[in-house]
PDB file of C-alpha atoms in Angstrom:
ATOM      1  CA  MET A   1     -31.244 -31.721 -14.154  1.00 47.00           C
ATOM      2  CA  LYS A   2     -30.404 -31.738 -10.576  1.00 47.00           C
ATOM      3  CA  TYR A   3     -26.741 -32.538 -11.147  1.00 43.00           C
ATOM      4  CA  ILE A   4     -26.752 -29.559 -13.688  1.00 44.00           C
ATOM      5  CA  LEU A   5     -27.784 -27.502 -10.867  1.00 37.00           C
ATOM      6  CA  ILE A   6     -25.571 -28.483  -8.471  1.00 41.00           C
ATOM      7  CA  ILE A   7     -22.785 -28.384 -10.918  1.00 41.00           C
ATOM      8  CA  THR A   8     -23.676 -24.598 -11.706  1.00 38.00           C
ATOM      9  CA  PHE A   9     -24.030 -23.668  -7.909  1.00 40.00           C
ATOM     10  CA  SER A  10     -20.537 -25.114  -7.056  1.00 40.00           C
ATOM     11  CA  LEU A  11     -19.206 -23.064 -10.031  1.00 38.00           C
ATOM     12  CA  LEU A  12     -20.564 -19.971  -9.307  1.00 38.00           C
ATOM     13  CA  THR A  13     -19.703 -20.126  -5.515  1.00 37.00           C
ATOM     14  CA  SER A  14     -16.122 -21.012  -6.256  1.00 37.00           C
ATOM     15  CA  PHE A  15     -15.849 -18.106  -8.648  1.00 37.00           C
ATOM     16  CA  GLY A  16     -17.334 -15.958  -6.278  1.00 39.00           C
ATOM     17  CA  ASN A  17     -15.115 -17.031  -3.315  1.00 42.00           C
ATOM     18  CA  GLU A  18     -12.232 -16.042  -5.990  1.00 44.00           C
ATOM     19  CA  CYS A  19     -13.364 -12.712  -6.239  1.00 40.00           C
ATOM     20  CA  LYS A  20     -13.930 -11.794  -2.785  1.00 70.00           C
ATOM     21  CA  GLU A  21     -11.154  -9.677  -1.084  1.00 83.00           C
ATOM     22  CA  LYS A  22      -8.244 -11.150   0.732  1.00 94.00           C
ATOM     23  CA  PHE A  23      -7.501  -8.892   3.145  1.00 97.00           C
ATOM     24  CA  GLU A  24      -9.308  -5.600   4.484  1.00 97.00           C
ATOM     25  CA  ILE A  25      -7.797  -2.183   5.004  1.00 97.00           C
ATOM     26  CA  VAL A  26      -8.805  -1.312   8.357  1.00 97.00           C
ATOM     27  CA  LYS A  27      -7.273   2.063   8.788  1.00 97.00           C
ATOM     28  CA  ALA A  28      -5.804   4.450   6.111  1.00 98.00           C
ATOM     29  CA  THR A  29      -3.990   7.494   7.480  1.00 98.00           C
ATOM     30  CA  SER A  30      -1.812  10.348   6.752  1.00 97.00           C
ATOM     31  CA  GLN A  31       0.113  12.626   8.732  1.00 97.00           C
ATOM     32  CA  ASN A  32       2.243  15.872   7.570  1.00 96.00           C
ATOM     33  CA  TRP A  33       5.498  16.763   9.208  1.00 94.00           C
ATOM     34  CA  PHE A  34       7.741  19.560   8.844  1.00 92.00           C
ATOM     35  CA  GLY A  35      11.491  19.908   9.913  1.00 86.00           C
ATOM     36  CA  GLY A  36      12.510  22.602  12.416  1.00 79.00           C
ATOM     37  CA  GLN A  37      16.128  23.155  11.146  1.00 79.00           C
ATOM     38  CA  ALA A  38      16.525  25.009   7.881  1.00 72.00           C
ATOM     39  CA  ARG A  39      16.688  23.081   4.925  1.00 72.00           C
ATOM     40  CA  THR A  40      15.613  19.792   6.384  1.00 79.00           C
ATOM     41  CA  GLY A  41      12.159  19.698   4.388  1.00 85.00           C
ATOM     42  CA  LYS A  42       8.606  18.426   4.932  1.00 91.00           C
ATOM     43  CA  GLY A  43       6.537  14.981   4.238  1.00 93.00           C
ATOM     44  CA  THR A  44       3.624  12.911   4.772  1.00 96.00           C
ATOM     45  CA  TYR A  45       3.606   9.677   6.560  1.00 96.00           C
ATOM     46  CA  PHE A  46       1.200   7.513   5.184  1.00 97.00           C
ATOM     47  CA  GLU A  47       0.204   4.238   7.297  1.00 96.00           C
ATOM     48  CA  LEU A  48      -2.188   1.310   6.171  1.00 97.00           C
ATOM     49  CA  THR A  49      -3.275  -0.925   8.670  1.00 96.00           C
ATOM     50  CA  ILE A  50      -4.320  -4.135   7.160  1.00 96.00           C
ATOM     51  CA  VAL A  51      -5.951  -7.685   8.240  1.00 96.00           C
ATOM     52  CA  PRO A  52      -5.443 -10.389   5.632  1.00 96.00           C
ATOM     53  CA  LYS A  53      -7.773 -13.332   5.308  1.00 96.00           C
ATOM     54  CA  VAL A  54      -4.793 -15.538   3.449  1.00 96.00           C
ATOM     55  CA  ASN A  55      -1.154 -15.964   4.373  1.00 94.00           C
ATOM     56  CA  SER A  56       2.035 -14.333   3.053  1.00 93.00           C
ATOM     57  CA  GLU A  57       2.538 -17.402   0.641  1.00 93.00           C
ATOM     58  CA  LYS A  58      -0.381 -16.449  -1.145  1.00 95.00           C
ATOM     59  CA  LEU A  59      -0.529 -12.598  -0.767  1.00 95.00           C
ATOM     60  CA  LYS A  60       2.358 -10.011  -1.472  1.00 95.00           C
ATOM     61  CA  PHE A  61       2.190  -6.271  -1.003  1.00 95.00           C
ATOM     62  CA  ASP A  62       5.124  -4.633  -3.044  1.00 94.00           C
ATOM     63  CA  GLN A  63       4.286  -1.461  -4.498  1.00 96.00           C
ATOM     64  CA  LEU A  64       2.173   1.723  -3.451  1.00 97.00           C
ATOM     65  CA  TRP A  65       1.527   4.912  -5.667  1.00 97.00           C
ATOM     66  CA  ILE A  66       0.395   8.058  -3.983  1.00 96.00           C
ATOM     67  CA  GLY A  67      -0.987  10.137  -6.364  1.00 92.00           C
ATOM     68  CA  SER A  68       1.621   9.633  -9.161  1.00 91.00           C
ATOM     69  CA  ASP A  69       4.603   9.149  -6.545  1.00 93.00           C
ATOM     70  CA  PHE A  70       5.668   5.422  -6.802  1.00 96.00           C
ATOM     71  CA  PHE A  71       7.097   3.690  -3.551  1.00 95.00           C
ATOM     72  CA  GLU A  72       8.284   0.225  -3.369  1.00 94.00           C
ATOM     73  CA  ILE A  73       6.748  -1.189   0.126  1.00 94.00           C
ATOM     74  CA  GLN A  74       7.350  -4.146   2.695  1.00 89.00           C
ATOM     75  CA  CYS A  75       4.741  -4.650   5.201  1.00 91.00           C
ATOM     76  CA  TYR A  76       5.664  -5.571   8.882  1.00 88.00           C
ATOM     77  CA  GLN A  77       3.308  -7.115  11.795  1.00 87.00           C
ATOM     78  CA  LYS A  78       1.735  -5.166  14.376  1.00 77.00           C
ATOM     79  CA  GLY A  79       4.509  -5.176  17.474  1.00 75.00           C
ATOM     80  CA  LYS A  80       7.227  -6.166  15.030  1.00 76.00           C
ATOM     81  CA  ARG A  81       9.297  -3.488  13.394  1.00 68.00           C
ATOM     82  CA  ILE A  82      10.771  -6.226  10.987  1.00 70.00           C
ATOM     83  CA  LYS A  83       9.735  -5.265   7.485  1.00 73.00           C
ATOM     84  CA  ASN A  84      10.087  -9.210   6.422  1.00 79.00           C
ATOM     85  CA  ASN A  85       6.657  -9.488   4.528  1.00 81.00           C
ATOM     86  CA  THR A  86       5.337 -12.756   6.454  1.00 88.00           C
ATOM     87  CA  PHE A  87       2.359 -12.647   8.094  1.00 92.00           C
ATOM     88  CA  GLY A  88      -0.659 -15.093   8.428  1.00 92.00           C
ATOM     89  CA  PRO A  89      -4.341 -15.272   8.023  1.00 95.00           C
ATOM     90  CA  GLY A  90      -5.943 -12.826  10.963  1.00 94.00           C
ATOM     91  CA  ASP A  91      -2.625 -10.680  11.574  1.00 93.00           C
ATOM     92  CA  THR A  92      -2.588  -7.153  11.981  1.00 93.00           C
ATOM     93  CA  ILE A  93       0.158  -5.973   9.504  1.00 94.00           C
ATOM     94  CA  THR A  94       1.172  -2.337   8.651  1.00 94.00           C
ATOM     95  CA  ILE A  95       2.840  -0.685   5.462  1.00 94.00           C
ATOM     96  CA  THR A  96       4.321   2.782   5.977  1.00 93.00           C
ATOM     97  CA  VAL A  97       5.646   5.443   3.450  1.00 95.00           C
ATOM     98  CA  ASN A  98       7.335   8.606   4.080  1.00 93.00           C
ATOM     99  CA  GLN A  99       6.989  11.280   0.866  1.00 92.00           C
ATOM    100  CA  THR A 100       9.666  13.376   1.831  1.00 88.00           C
ATOM    101  CA  MET A 101       9.710  17.220  -0.106  1.00 84.00           C
ATOM    102  CA  LYS A 102      13.175  18.590   0.117  1.00 75.00           C
ATOM    103  CA  PRO A 103      13.685  22.216  -0.146  1.00 72.00           C
ATOM    104  CA  GLU A 104      15.549  23.327  -3.258  1.00 67.00           C
ATOM    105  CA  PRO A 105      19.258  22.248  -3.521  1.00 63.00           C
ATOM    106  CA  LEU A 106      22.039  24.448  -2.831  1.00 58.00           C
ATOM    107  CA  PRO A 107      23.581  25.934  -5.861  1.00 62.00           C
ATOM    108  CA  PHE A 108      27.148  24.134  -5.153  1.00 59.00           C
ATOM    109  CA  VAL A 109      25.632  20.829  -4.113  1.00 54.00           C
ATOM    110  CA  GLU A 110      25.175  18.057  -7.053  1.00 58.00           C
ATOM    111  CA  GLU A 111      22.080  16.497  -6.886  1.00 55.00           C
ATOM    112  CA  GLU A 112      21.592  12.655  -7.357  1.00 55.00           C
ATOM    113  CA  THR A 113      19.965  11.722 -10.200  1.00 51.00           C
ATOM    114  CA  HIS A 114      17.450   8.829 -10.159  1.00 53.00           C
ATOM    115  CA  GLU A 115      15.677   6.850 -13.008  1.00 65.00           C
ATOM    116  CA  SER A 116      12.188   7.960 -13.121  1.00 74.00           C
ATOM    117  CA  ASP A 117       9.673   5.874 -11.047  1.00 81.00           C
ATOM    118  CA  PRO A 118       6.844   3.908 -13.007  1.00 91.00           C
ATOM    119  CA  LEU A 119       3.956   5.411 -13.380  1.00 92.00           C
ATOM    120  CA  PRO A 120       0.885   4.006 -12.087  1.00 95.00           C
ATOM    121  CA  PRO A 121      -0.455   0.946 -14.540  1.00 95.00           C
ATOM    122  CA  PHE A 122      -3.908   2.672 -15.075  1.00 95.00           C
ATOM    123  CA  GLU A 123      -5.598   6.165 -13.884  1.00 95.00           C
ATOM    124  CA  PHE A 124      -7.209   5.753 -10.559  1.00 96.00           C
ATOM    125  CA  LYS A 125      -9.768   7.810  -8.456  1.00 95.00           C
ATOM    126  CA  GLY A 126      -8.807   8.251  -5.362  1.00 96.00           C
ATOM    127  CA  LYS A 127      -5.796   9.147  -3.118  1.00 97.00           C
ATOM    128  CA  ALA A 128      -3.658   5.944  -3.667  1.00 97.00           C
ATOM    129  CA  LEU A 129      -3.307   2.613  -5.246  1.00 98.00           C
ATOM    130  CA  LEU A 130      -1.840  -0.341  -3.750  1.00 97.00           C
ATOM    131  CA  SER A 131      -0.249  -3.367  -5.826  1.00 97.00           C
ATOM    132  CA  TYR A 132       0.195  -6.729  -4.506  1.00 96.00           C
ATOM    133  CA  THR A 133       0.032 -10.361  -6.240  1.00 96.00           C
ATOM    134  CA  LEU A 134      -2.238 -13.244  -4.805  1.00 96.00           C
ATOM    135  CA  ASN A 135      -1.280 -16.851  -5.900  1.00 96.00           C
ATOM    136  CA  SER A 136       1.083 -14.454  -8.353  1.00 95.00           C
ATOM    137  CA  LYS A 137      -1.309 -12.814  -9.993  1.00 96.00           C
ATOM    138  CA  ARG A 138      -0.850  -8.839 -10.170  1.00 97.00           C
ATOM    139  CA  LYS A 139      -3.832  -7.068  -8.489  1.00 97.00           C
ATOM    140  CA  TYR A 140      -4.830  -3.488  -7.513  1.00 97.00           C
ATOM    141  CA  LYS A 141      -6.891  -2.157  -4.780  1.00 97.00           C
ATOM    142  CA  VAL A 142      -7.597   1.869  -4.762  1.00 97.00           C
ATOM    143  CA  ILE A 143      -7.309   3.646  -1.505  1.00 97.00           C
ATOM    144  CA  GLU A 144      -9.847   6.538  -1.574  1.00 97.00           C
ATOM    145  CA  GLU A 145      -9.043   8.478   1.123  1.00 97.00           C
ATOM    146  CA  PHE A 146      -6.438   8.606   4.183  1.00 98.00           C
ATOM    147  CA  THR A 147      -7.624   9.935   7.714  1.00 98.00           C
ATOM    148  CA  LYS A 148      -5.489  13.161   8.103  1.00 98.00           C
ATOM    149  CA  LEU A 149      -3.864  12.942  11.529  1.00 97.00           C
ATOM    150  CA  GLU A 150      -2.731  16.094  13.421  1.00 97.00           C
ATOM    151  CA  ASP A 151       0.581  17.609  11.925  1.00 95.00           C
ATOM    152  CA  LEU A 152       4.040  16.573  13.499  1.00 92.00           C
ATOM    153  CA  LEU A 153       6.304  19.834  14.445  1.00 90.00           C
ATOM    154  CA  TYR A 154       9.839  18.672  14.623  1.00 87.00           C
ATOM    155  CA  PRO A 155      12.247  20.776  16.556  1.00 83.00           C
TER     156      PRO A 155
END
């Protein structure tokens, strides 16, 4: 009986460790920007600051949906601007996205056509959906809210 309890307890604790988050989103911000020149458009910068508990060999961030807008993403370590997706446990990493809204095209300019972006894999409540792999298994994290920063007005 004693051995059954020990085995059960070890299975429960190892299962619980697998289910714990392997990273923490310490900050999620958005900042609207407005171009100062005619037809430059406007948009929003989104930034996620994350502290992983495992290294980049086990954890990979690769996709982000903001609403239904899809972005392929890479991360970089704080203080480094090379987006190489390499990090270790406890590093501070950043993911940035620029959601641009261009003005209507001029009538004589032909717009590029793109394949349609993938839709989120499921409906989510929140502002964004972060997609990542942990030990090669696809997982998702809903980002409930972004802290809004002061607007940027470009000259």
